[in-house]
């Protein structure tokens, strides 16, 4: 329990709350890497998932691709890319993007593919173009599921960004790696607690967003969040 | 690949450690989850407790658990016990939810029929309820196993031995082939275990396939299929955050299975 109070001391020490190695700076780096990763992953996975979900062609390929990406160990990709491309921001971001794609991709695809065909046919018979069917019917109906996938991906990325400190980048994992090097257990503990708090906070915010953007029509239907 | 032929035994040792750290949690987690889920099915008030608890647990990053657990368990920071306990908790978080779903989706008619045939509660559990829950349970086990295998390597960052050690060591010594061997071995283990589980599910659900069976078995299979293909509409999925209702429109048990598979894993 002594270690917990030491970690609490580390967290409340004003010296740790300012400067280039302070908690706010590390937090900013941590969130920054995560946002960059999510931006790239969303730009790739959402259009692909929408397209496959809408055309309902290649669904098996998406499931296979997501499964294959999922079994790749992120730490392995991180170290491999770093060795091949050198130290820097992009190698770890690339590894994290590969981590974030499967949940977003399968969430988007399964969300759109699960929209009732009758609903889609009704939209078409009302004269909607394919683009309108996608943006006015399929996406709104699938949105809670799509956001569920995105939320899942964001959580994984926030948790995993911790290990980019292993290859000399910043983020909250810095305290973990530095603490490990000098056997400062309290600092390691502070690091992982900060990451957990960040993850819980992000999850709560994303859950709220998910609730807010859910179409009232879906909420009336009653069986979806 | 010279590196591999010179370090064959190291890789095997690490693969063994990796396997233990990913399989033990799945087995222990399954043994804990099934009774918990069964309990939550009969005591309805437990359900929200478990569902909220497991999603909170699932939000805690694995590295956090790897570092905090030694303080609680009194183990060393590089002990594999930390990984095994942490991953067991994640397995429970995944499986309790899918097992609750599986038990709740059982057709009441089938359960009543079993009771009417003289099945006592324990025999009904093992003879009827568990077999019918197998497809959903296997789907949950597959997700848990594959995500465990990739999570185990993260422990290498703080010095816990596994195939992840090949990544940290390869980076330190700039040996690309060491890292590639680690990645390939990890993916291979994931594929093999995933396929073994699929096979296990196939063997345990013979009742789902008809055609080569006797009339009596066919009737039984029909009843079972009916059981898995109904009763999914009465769920109140309100507030479920993880898109698990994504396939609510898909028929029956397949929907539950796909819902489990649609949930991501984590590192």
mmCIF file of C-alpha atoms in Angstrom, chain A residues 1 3-4 63 67-68 70-84 87 99 102-103 106-107 110-111 113-115 144-145 147-149 151-152 155-156 158-160 162-163 166-167 176-177 180 183 185 188-189 191-193 195-197 199-201 203 207 210-211 222-225, chain B residues 55-56 58-72 77 143 146-147 149-150 153-159 164-165 167-176 179-180 182-183 186-187 190-191 233 235-243 245-249 261-267:
data_model
loop_
_atom_site.group_PDB
_atom_site.id
_atom_site.type_symbol
_atom_site.label_atom_id
_atom_site.label_comp_id
_atom_site.label_asym_id
_atom_site.label_seq_id
_atom_site.Cartn_x
_atom_site.Cartn_y
_atom_site.Cartn_z
ATOM 1 C CA UNK A 1 0.000 0.000 0.000
ATOM 2 C CA UNK A 3 3.672 2.152 -3.128
ATOM 3 C CA UNK A 4 0.188 3.419 -3.811
ATOM 4 C CA UNK A 63 -14.256 -10.388 -41.913
ATOM 5 C CA UNK A 67 -9.414 -11.233 -38.292
ATOM 6 C CA UNK A 68 -5.961 -11.425 -39.857
ATOM 7 C CA UNK A 70 -6.318 -8.654 -35.270
ATOM 8 C CA UNK A 71 -3.903 -11.515 -34.744
ATOM 9 C CA UNK A 72 -0.874 -9.321 -35.577
ATOM 10 C CA UNK A 73 0.940 -8.371 -32.346
ATOM 11 C CA UNK A 74 1.161 -4.560 -32.173
ATOM 12 C CA UNK A 75 4.429 -4.598 -30.221
ATOM 13 C CA UNK A 76 5.965 -6.733 -32.973
ATOM 14 C CA UNK A 77 4.856 -4.350 -35.731
ATOM 15 C CA UNK A 78 6.036 -1.385 -33.698
ATOM 16 C CA UNK A 79 9.543 -2.771 -33.270
ATOM 17 C CA UNK A 80 9.694 -4.074 -36.843
ATOM 18 C CA UNK A 81 8.664 -0.761 -38.422
ATOM 19 C CA UNK A 82 11.077 1.100 -36.155
ATOM 20 C CA UNK A 83 13.967 -1.106 -37.217
ATOM 21 C CA UNK A 84 13.063 -0.850 -40.893
ATOM 22 C CA UNK A 87 13.153 6.136 -35.052
ATOM 23 C CA UNK A 99 -4.465 -2.041 -34.560
ATOM 24 C CA UNK A 102 -10.191 -4.054 -37.509
ATOM 25 C CA UNK A 103 -12.765 -2.814 -34.969
ATOM 26 C CA UNK A 106 -16.009 -4.633 -38.818
ATOM 27 C CA UNK A 107 -18.231 -2.187 -36.910
ATOM 28 C CA UNK A 110 -21.631 -5.098 -39.941
ATOM 29 C CA UNK A 111 -23.636 -2.004 -38.999
ATOM 30 C CA UNK A 113 -24.941 -4.722 -43.697
ATOM 31 C CA UNK A 114 -27.402 -5.321 -40.847
ATOM 32 C CA UNK A 115 -29.732 -2.531 -42.007
ATOM 33 C CA UNK A 144 -24.741 3.355 -33.123
ATOM 34 C CA UNK A 145 -22.959 0.210 -34.311
ATOM 35 C CA UNK A 147 -19.650 4.352 -33.314
ATOM 36 C CA UNK A 148 -19.407 1.241 -31.144
ATOM 37 C CA UNK A 149 -16.604 -0.004 -33.389
ATOM 38 C CA UNK A 151 -15.173 3.538 -29.545
ATOM 39 C CA UNK A 152 -13.624 0.095 -29.265
ATOM 40 C CA UNK A 155 -9.893 2.460 -26.352
ATOM 41 C CA UNK A 156 -7.395 0.012 -27.788
ATOM 42 C CA UNK A 158 -5.308 4.839 -26.031
ATOM 43 C CA UNK A 159 -4.193 1.758 -24.108
ATOM 44 C CA UNK A 160 -1.556 0.750 -26.616
ATOM 45 C CA UNK A 162 1.540 3.565 -23.782
ATOM 46 C CA UNK A 163 4.140 1.339 -25.435
ATOM 47 C CA UNK A 166 9.454 2.061 -25.536
ATOM 48 C CA UNK A 167 10.901 3.468 -28.745
ATOM 49 C CA UNK A 176 6.384 3.551 -17.137
ATOM 50 C CA UNK A 177 9.516 2.983 -19.222
ATOM 51 C CA UNK A 180 11.233 0.673 -15.058
ATOM 52 C CA UNK A 183 13.331 0.648 -10.620
ATOM 53 C CA UNK A 185 7.893 1.405 -9.050
ATOM 54 C CA UNK A 188 5.388 3.085 -13.141
ATOM 55 C CA UNK A 189 2.243 2.785 -11.090
ATOM 56 C CA UNK A 191 1.864 5.962 -15.374
ATOM 57 C CA UNK A 192 -0.524 3.053 -15.723
ATOM 58 C CA UNK A 193 -3.096 4.652 -13.434
ATOM 59 C CA UNK A 195 -3.574 5.666 -18.720
ATOM 60 C CA UNK A 196 -6.468 3.809 -17.100
ATOM 61 C CA UNK A 197 -8.130 7.063 -16.004
ATOM 62 C CA UNK A 199 -9.220 5.317 -21.017
ATOM 63 C CA UNK A 200 -12.206 5.378 -18.652
ATOM 64 C CA UNK A 201 -12.780 9.094 -19.311
ATOM 65 C CA UNK A 203 -14.912 5.706 -22.928
ATOM 66 C CA UNK A 207 -20.502 6.570 -24.856
ATOM 67 C CA UNK A 210 -22.854 7.519 -29.149
ATOM 68 C CA UNK A 211 -26.042 8.195 -27.233
ATOM 69 C CA UNK A 222 -36.431 0.507 -28.474
ATOM 70 C CA UNK A 223 -34.030 -2.354 -29.011
ATOM 71 C CA UNK A 224 -30.906 -0.363 -29.689
ATOM 72 C CA UNK A 225 -28.738 1.882 -27.556
ATOM 73 C CA UNK B 55 -17.332 -3.512 -19.664
ATOM 74 C CA UNK B 56 -15.541 -1.410 -17.014
ATOM 75 C CA UNK B 58 -12.500 -4.355 -20.268
ATOM 76 C CA UNK B 59 -11.725 -0.630 -20.382
ATOM 77 C CA UNK B 60 -8.720 -1.009 -18.057
ATOM 78 C CA UNK B 61 -5.580 -1.308 -20.236
ATOM 79 C CA UNK B 62 -3.674 -4.579 -19.918
ATOM 80 C CA UNK B 63 -0.402 -2.849 -18.993
ATOM 81 C CA UNK B 64 -2.181 -1.213 -16.064
ATOM 82 C CA UNK B 65 -3.195 -4.620 -14.753
ATOM 83 C CA UNK B 66 0.287 -6.066 -15.394
ATOM 84 C CA UNK B 67 1.783 -3.332 -13.188
ATOM 85 C CA UNK B 68 -0.913 -3.108 -10.501
ATOM 86 C CA UNK B 69 -1.538 -6.841 -9.968
ATOM 87 C CA UNK B 70 1.907 -7.595 -8.449
ATOM 88 C CA UNK B 71 1.041 -5.203 -5.618
ATOM 89 C CA UNK B 72 -2.199 -7.037 -4.921
ATOM 90 C CA UNK B 77 6.740 -7.579 -11.569
ATOM 91 C CA UNK B 143 -12.369 -13.821 -29.581
ATOM 92 C CA UNK B 146 -6.972 -14.513 -30.251
ATOM 93 C CA UNK B 147 -6.947 -11.280 -28.272
ATOM 94 C CA UNK B 149 -2.338 -14.145 -27.760
ATOM 95 C CA UNK B 150 -1.642 -10.630 -28.974
ATOM 96 C CA UNK B 153 3.428 -10.032 -25.997
ATOM 97 C CA UNK B 154 2.842 -6.587 -24.461
ATOM 98 C CA UNK B 155 4.149 -7.965 -21.158
ATOM 99 C CA UNK B 156 7.628 -8.043 -22.725
ATOM 100 C CA UNK B 157 7.771 -4.250 -22.401
ATOM 101 C CA UNK B 158 8.112 -4.628 -18.631
ATOM 102 C CA UNK B 159 10.229 -7.783 -18.843
ATOM 103 C CA UNK B 164 7.087 -10.557 -27.172
ATOM 104 C CA UNK B 165 10.612 -10.844 -25.762
ATOM 105 C CA UNK B 167 10.395 -8.004 -30.238
ATOM 106 C CA UNK B 168 12.124 -6.111 -27.428
ATOM 107 C CA UNK B 169 15.342 -8.103 -27.819
ATOM 108 C CA UNK B 170 15.275 -7.794 -31.613
ATOM 109 C CA UNK B 171 14.845 -4.036 -31.367
ATOM 110 C CA UNK B 172 17.656 -3.683 -28.824
ATOM 111 C CA UNK B 173 20.047 -5.729 -30.955
ATOM 112 C CA UNK B 174 18.683 -4.549 -34.336
ATOM 113 C CA UNK B 175 17.881 -8.050 -35.592
ATOM 114 C CA UNK B 176 14.999 -7.813 -38.049
ATOM 115 C CA UNK B 179 11.193 -9.722 -34.793
ATOM 116 C CA UNK B 180 9.797 -11.319 -37.950
ATOM 117 C CA UNK B 182 8.236 -13.443 -33.318
ATOM 118 C CA UNK B 183 5.411 -12.019 -35.424
ATOM 119 C CA UNK B 186 2.470 -15.308 -32.747
ATOM 120 C CA UNK B 187 0.187 -15.294 -35.784
ATOM 121 C CA UNK B 190 -3.349 -17.565 -33.060
ATOM 122 C CA UNK B 191 -4.449 -19.293 -36.269
ATOM 123 C CA UNK B 233 -36.207 -10.702 -29.982
ATOM 124 C CA UNK B 235 -33.742 -8.756 -25.459
ATOM 125 C CA UNK B 236 -33.646 -5.298 -24.052
ATOM 126 C CA UNK B 237 -30.370 -4.133 -25.479
ATOM 127 C CA UNK B 238 -30.733 -0.619 -24.117
ATOM 128 C CA UNK B 239 -27.485 1.111 -23.298
ATOM 129 C CA UNK B 240 -25.310 -1.621 -24.651
ATOM 130 C CA UNK B 241 -22.318 0.316 -25.913
ATOM 131 C CA UNK B 242 -20.376 -2.164 -27.946
ATOM 132 C CA UNK B 243 -22.497 -2.720 -30.970
ATOM 133 C CA UNK B 245 -26.838 -5.715 -31.183
ATOM 134 C CA UNK B 246 -25.353 -4.928 -34.541
ATOM 135 C CA UNK B 247 -26.789 -8.037 -36.050
ATOM 136 C CA UNK B 248 -30.054 -8.134 -34.175
ATOM 137 C CA UNK B 249 -31.756 -8.628 -37.512
ATOM 138 C CA UNK B 261 -17.277 -11.756 -33.192
ATOM 139 C CA UNK B 262 -18.034 -8.153 -34.049
ATOM 140 C CA UNK B 263 -16.539 -7.037 -30.765
ATOM 141 C CA UNK B 264 -12.963 -5.979 -31.038
ATOM 142 C CA UNK B 265 -10.043 -7.182 -29.029
ATOM 143 C CA UNK B 266 -7.251 -5.128 -27.645
ATOM 144 C CA UNK B 267 -3.558 -5.035 -27.030
#
